[in-house]
PDB file of C-alpha atoms in Angstrom:
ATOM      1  CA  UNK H   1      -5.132   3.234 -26.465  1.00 43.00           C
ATOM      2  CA  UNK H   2      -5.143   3.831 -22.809  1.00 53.00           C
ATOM      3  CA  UNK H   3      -2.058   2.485 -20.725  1.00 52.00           C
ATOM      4  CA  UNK H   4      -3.884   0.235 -18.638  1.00 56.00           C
ATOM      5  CA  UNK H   5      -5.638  -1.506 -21.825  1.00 55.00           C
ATOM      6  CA  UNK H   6      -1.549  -1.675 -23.038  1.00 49.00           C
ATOM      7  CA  UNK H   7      -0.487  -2.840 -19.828  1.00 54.00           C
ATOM      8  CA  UNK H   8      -3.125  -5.617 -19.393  1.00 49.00           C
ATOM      9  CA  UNK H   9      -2.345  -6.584 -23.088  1.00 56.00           C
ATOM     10  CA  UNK H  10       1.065  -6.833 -22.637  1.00 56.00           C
ATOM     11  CA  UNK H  11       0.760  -9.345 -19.039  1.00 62.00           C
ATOM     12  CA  UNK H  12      -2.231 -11.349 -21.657  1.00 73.00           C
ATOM     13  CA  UNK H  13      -4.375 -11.150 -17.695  1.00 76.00           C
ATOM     14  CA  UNK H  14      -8.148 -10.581 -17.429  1.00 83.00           C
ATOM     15  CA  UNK H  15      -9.239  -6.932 -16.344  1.00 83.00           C
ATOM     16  CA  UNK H  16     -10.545  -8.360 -13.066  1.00 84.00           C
ATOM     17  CA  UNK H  17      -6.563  -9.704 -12.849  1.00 85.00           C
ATOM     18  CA  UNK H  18      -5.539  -6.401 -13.245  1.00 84.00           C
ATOM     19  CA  UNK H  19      -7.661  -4.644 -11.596  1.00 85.00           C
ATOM     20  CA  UNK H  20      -6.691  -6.787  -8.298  1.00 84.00           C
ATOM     21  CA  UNK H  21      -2.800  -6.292  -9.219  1.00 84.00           C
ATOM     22  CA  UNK H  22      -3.619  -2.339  -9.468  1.00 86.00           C
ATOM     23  CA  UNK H  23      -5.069  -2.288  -6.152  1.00 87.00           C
ATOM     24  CA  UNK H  24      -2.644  -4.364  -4.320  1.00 87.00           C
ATOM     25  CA  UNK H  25       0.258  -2.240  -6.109  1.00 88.00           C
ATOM     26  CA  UNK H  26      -1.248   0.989  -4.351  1.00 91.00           C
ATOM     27  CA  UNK H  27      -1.951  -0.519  -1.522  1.00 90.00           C
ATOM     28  CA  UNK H  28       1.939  -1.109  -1.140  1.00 89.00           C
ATOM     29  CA  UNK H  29       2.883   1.601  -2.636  1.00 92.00           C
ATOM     30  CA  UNK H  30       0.788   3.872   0.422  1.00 93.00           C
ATOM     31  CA  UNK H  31       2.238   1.584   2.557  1.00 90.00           C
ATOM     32  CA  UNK H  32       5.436   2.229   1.582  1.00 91.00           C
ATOM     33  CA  UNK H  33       4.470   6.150   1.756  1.00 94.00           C
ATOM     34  CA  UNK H  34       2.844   5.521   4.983  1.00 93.00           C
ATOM     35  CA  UNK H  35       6.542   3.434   6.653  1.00 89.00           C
ATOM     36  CA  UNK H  36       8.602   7.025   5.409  1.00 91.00           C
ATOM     37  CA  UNK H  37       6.717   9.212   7.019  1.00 93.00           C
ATOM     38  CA  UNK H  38       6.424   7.072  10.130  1.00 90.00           C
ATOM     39  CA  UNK H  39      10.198   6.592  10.207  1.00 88.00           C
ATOM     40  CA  UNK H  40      10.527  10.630  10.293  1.00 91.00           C
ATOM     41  CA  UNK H  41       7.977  10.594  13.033  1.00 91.00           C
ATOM     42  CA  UNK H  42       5.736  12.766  11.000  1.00 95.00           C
ATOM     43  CA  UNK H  43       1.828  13.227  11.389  1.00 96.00           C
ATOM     44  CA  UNK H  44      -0.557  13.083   7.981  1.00 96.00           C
ATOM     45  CA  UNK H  45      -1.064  16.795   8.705  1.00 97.00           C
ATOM     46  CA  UNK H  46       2.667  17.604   8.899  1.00 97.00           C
ATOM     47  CA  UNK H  47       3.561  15.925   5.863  1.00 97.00           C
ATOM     48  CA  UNK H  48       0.949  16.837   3.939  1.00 97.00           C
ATOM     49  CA  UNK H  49       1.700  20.716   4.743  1.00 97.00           C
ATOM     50  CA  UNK H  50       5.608  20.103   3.708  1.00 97.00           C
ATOM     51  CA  UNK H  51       4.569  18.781   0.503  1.00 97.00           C
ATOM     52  CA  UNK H  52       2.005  20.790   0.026  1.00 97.00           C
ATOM     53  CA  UNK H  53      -0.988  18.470  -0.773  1.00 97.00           C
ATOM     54  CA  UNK H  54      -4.112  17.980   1.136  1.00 97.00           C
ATOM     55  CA  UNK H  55      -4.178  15.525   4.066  1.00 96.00           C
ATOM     56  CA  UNK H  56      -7.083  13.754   2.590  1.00 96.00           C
ATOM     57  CA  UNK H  57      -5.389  12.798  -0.330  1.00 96.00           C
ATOM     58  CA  UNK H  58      -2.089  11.787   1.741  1.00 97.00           C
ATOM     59  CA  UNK H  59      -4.640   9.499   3.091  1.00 96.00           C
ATOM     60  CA  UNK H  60      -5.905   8.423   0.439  1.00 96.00           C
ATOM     61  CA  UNK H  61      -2.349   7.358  -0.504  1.00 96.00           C
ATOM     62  CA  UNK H  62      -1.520   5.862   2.397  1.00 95.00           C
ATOM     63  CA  UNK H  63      -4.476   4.005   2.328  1.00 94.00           C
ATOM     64  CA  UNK H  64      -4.109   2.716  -1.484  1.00 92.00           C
ATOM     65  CA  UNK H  65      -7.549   4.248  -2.697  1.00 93.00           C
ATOM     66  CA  UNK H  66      -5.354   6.991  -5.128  1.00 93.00           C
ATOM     67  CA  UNK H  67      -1.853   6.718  -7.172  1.00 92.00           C
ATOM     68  CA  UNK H  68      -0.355   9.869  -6.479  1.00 94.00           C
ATOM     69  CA  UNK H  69       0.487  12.529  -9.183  1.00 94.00           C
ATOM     70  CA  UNK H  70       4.136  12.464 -10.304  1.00 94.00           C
ATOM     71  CA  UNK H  71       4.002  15.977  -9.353  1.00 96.00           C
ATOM     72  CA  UNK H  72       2.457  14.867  -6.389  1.00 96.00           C
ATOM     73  CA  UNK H  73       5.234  11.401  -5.611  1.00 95.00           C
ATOM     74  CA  UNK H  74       7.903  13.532  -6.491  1.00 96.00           C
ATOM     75  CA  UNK H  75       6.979  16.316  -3.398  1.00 97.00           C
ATOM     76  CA  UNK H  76       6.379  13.385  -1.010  1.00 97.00           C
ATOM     77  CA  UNK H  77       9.800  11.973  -1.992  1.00 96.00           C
ATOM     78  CA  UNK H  78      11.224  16.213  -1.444  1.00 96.00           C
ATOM     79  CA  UNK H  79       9.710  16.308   1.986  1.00 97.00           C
ATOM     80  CA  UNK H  80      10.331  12.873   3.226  1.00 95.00           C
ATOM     81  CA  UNK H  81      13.721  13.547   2.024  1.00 93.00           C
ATOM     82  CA  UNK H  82      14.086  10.083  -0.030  1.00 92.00           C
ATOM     83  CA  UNK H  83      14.606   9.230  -3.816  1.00 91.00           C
ATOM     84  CA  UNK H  84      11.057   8.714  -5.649  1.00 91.00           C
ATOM     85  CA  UNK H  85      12.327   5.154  -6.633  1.00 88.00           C
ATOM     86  CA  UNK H  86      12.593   4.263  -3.200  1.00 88.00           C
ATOM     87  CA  UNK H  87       8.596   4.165  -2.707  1.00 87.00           C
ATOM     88  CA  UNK H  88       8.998   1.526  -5.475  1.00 85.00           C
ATOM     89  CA  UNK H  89      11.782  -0.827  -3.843  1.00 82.00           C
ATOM     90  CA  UNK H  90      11.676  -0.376  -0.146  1.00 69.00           C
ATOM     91  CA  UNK H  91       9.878  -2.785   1.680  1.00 71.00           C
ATOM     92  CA  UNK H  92       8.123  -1.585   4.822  1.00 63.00           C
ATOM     93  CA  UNK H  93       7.770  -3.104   8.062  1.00 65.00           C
ATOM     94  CA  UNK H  94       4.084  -3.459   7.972  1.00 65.00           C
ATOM     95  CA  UNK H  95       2.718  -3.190  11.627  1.00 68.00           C
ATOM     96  CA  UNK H  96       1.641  -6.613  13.454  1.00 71.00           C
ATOM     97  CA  UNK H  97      -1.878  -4.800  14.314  1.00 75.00           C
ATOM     98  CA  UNK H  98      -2.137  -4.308   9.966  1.00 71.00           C
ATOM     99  CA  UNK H  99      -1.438  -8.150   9.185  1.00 72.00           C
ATOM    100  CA  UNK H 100      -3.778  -8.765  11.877  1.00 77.00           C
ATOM    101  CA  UNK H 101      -6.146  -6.859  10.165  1.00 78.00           C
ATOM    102  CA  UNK H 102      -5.761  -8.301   6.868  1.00 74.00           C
ATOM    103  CA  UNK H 103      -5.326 -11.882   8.285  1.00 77.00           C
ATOM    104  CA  UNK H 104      -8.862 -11.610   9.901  1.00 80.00           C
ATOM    105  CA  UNK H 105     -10.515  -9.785   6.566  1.00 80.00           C
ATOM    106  CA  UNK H 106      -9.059 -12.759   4.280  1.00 78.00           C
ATOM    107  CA  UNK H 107     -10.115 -15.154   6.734  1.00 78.00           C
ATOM    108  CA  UNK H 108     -13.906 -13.465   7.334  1.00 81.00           C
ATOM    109  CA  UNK H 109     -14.279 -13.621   3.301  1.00 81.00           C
ATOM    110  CA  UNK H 110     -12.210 -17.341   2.421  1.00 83.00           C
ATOM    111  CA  UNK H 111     -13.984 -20.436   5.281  1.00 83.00           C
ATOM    112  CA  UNK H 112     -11.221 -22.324   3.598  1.00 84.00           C
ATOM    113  CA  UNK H 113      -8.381 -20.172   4.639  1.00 81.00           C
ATOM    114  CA  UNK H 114      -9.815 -19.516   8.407  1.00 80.00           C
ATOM    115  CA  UNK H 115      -9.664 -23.430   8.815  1.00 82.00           C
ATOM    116  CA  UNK H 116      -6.093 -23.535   7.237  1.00 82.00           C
ATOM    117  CA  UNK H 117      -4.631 -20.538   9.683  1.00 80.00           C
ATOM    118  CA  UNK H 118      -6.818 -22.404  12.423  1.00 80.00           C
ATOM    119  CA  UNK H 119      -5.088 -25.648  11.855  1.00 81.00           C
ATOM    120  CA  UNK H 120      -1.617 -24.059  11.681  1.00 80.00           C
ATOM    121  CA  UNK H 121      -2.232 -22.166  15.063  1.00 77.00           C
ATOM    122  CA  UNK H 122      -3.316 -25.290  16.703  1.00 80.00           C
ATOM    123  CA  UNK H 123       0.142 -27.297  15.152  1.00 81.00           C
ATOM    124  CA  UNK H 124       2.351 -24.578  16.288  1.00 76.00           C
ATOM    125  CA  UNK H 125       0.983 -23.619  20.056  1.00 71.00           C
TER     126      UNK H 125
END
């Protein structure tokens, strides 16, 4: 049995429930990738060349398209010069322009939640 059909058995969720908690899980986890190599004030292409992966799939990472390798977590974690576990339990400072991004992408797709954050903007200012 694959791990995913294990995993999703063992939370009792539908697929399309874990399918959504898999993507938002890599898309923190690149984050998270993404906040380490920021705070060493290193490019993709820098990175990517000290732990010897292509900059595509760094990207990819960062991005949370792709779950890196462990082969692949544990070089990131070599050249970033931080413990693997620490991709799992830091939590990045996400930049304002990125929850401005994903404010107005929620609110595009949900009417409902435009008119709440609408409302709430008008209250406060």
């Amino acid at each position: 049995m694959q791990v995913g059909m294990l995993i999703k058995k063992a939370e009792n969720i539908s697929e399309k429930e874990f399918e959504e908690n898999l993507a938002s899980f890599k898309i923190l986890f690149g984050k998270r990738v993404k906040y380490f190599r920021e705070l060493k004030n290193f490019t993709q292409e820098y990175l990517a060349e000290l732990a010897d992966i292509e900059q595509s799939s760094l990207s990819n990472i960062e991005r949370g398209r792709v779950y890196p390798s462990a082969e692949t977590l544990y070089r990131l974690a070599v050249a970033l010069e931080v413990q693997p576990y620490q991709f799992y339990t830091v939590k990045p400072e996400i930049p304002v322009q990125d929850i401005i991004k994903e404010m107005s992408t929620a609110m595009y797709r949900d009417k409902k939640l435009a008119d709440l954050i609408y409302k709430f903007f008008r209250t406060v200012l």
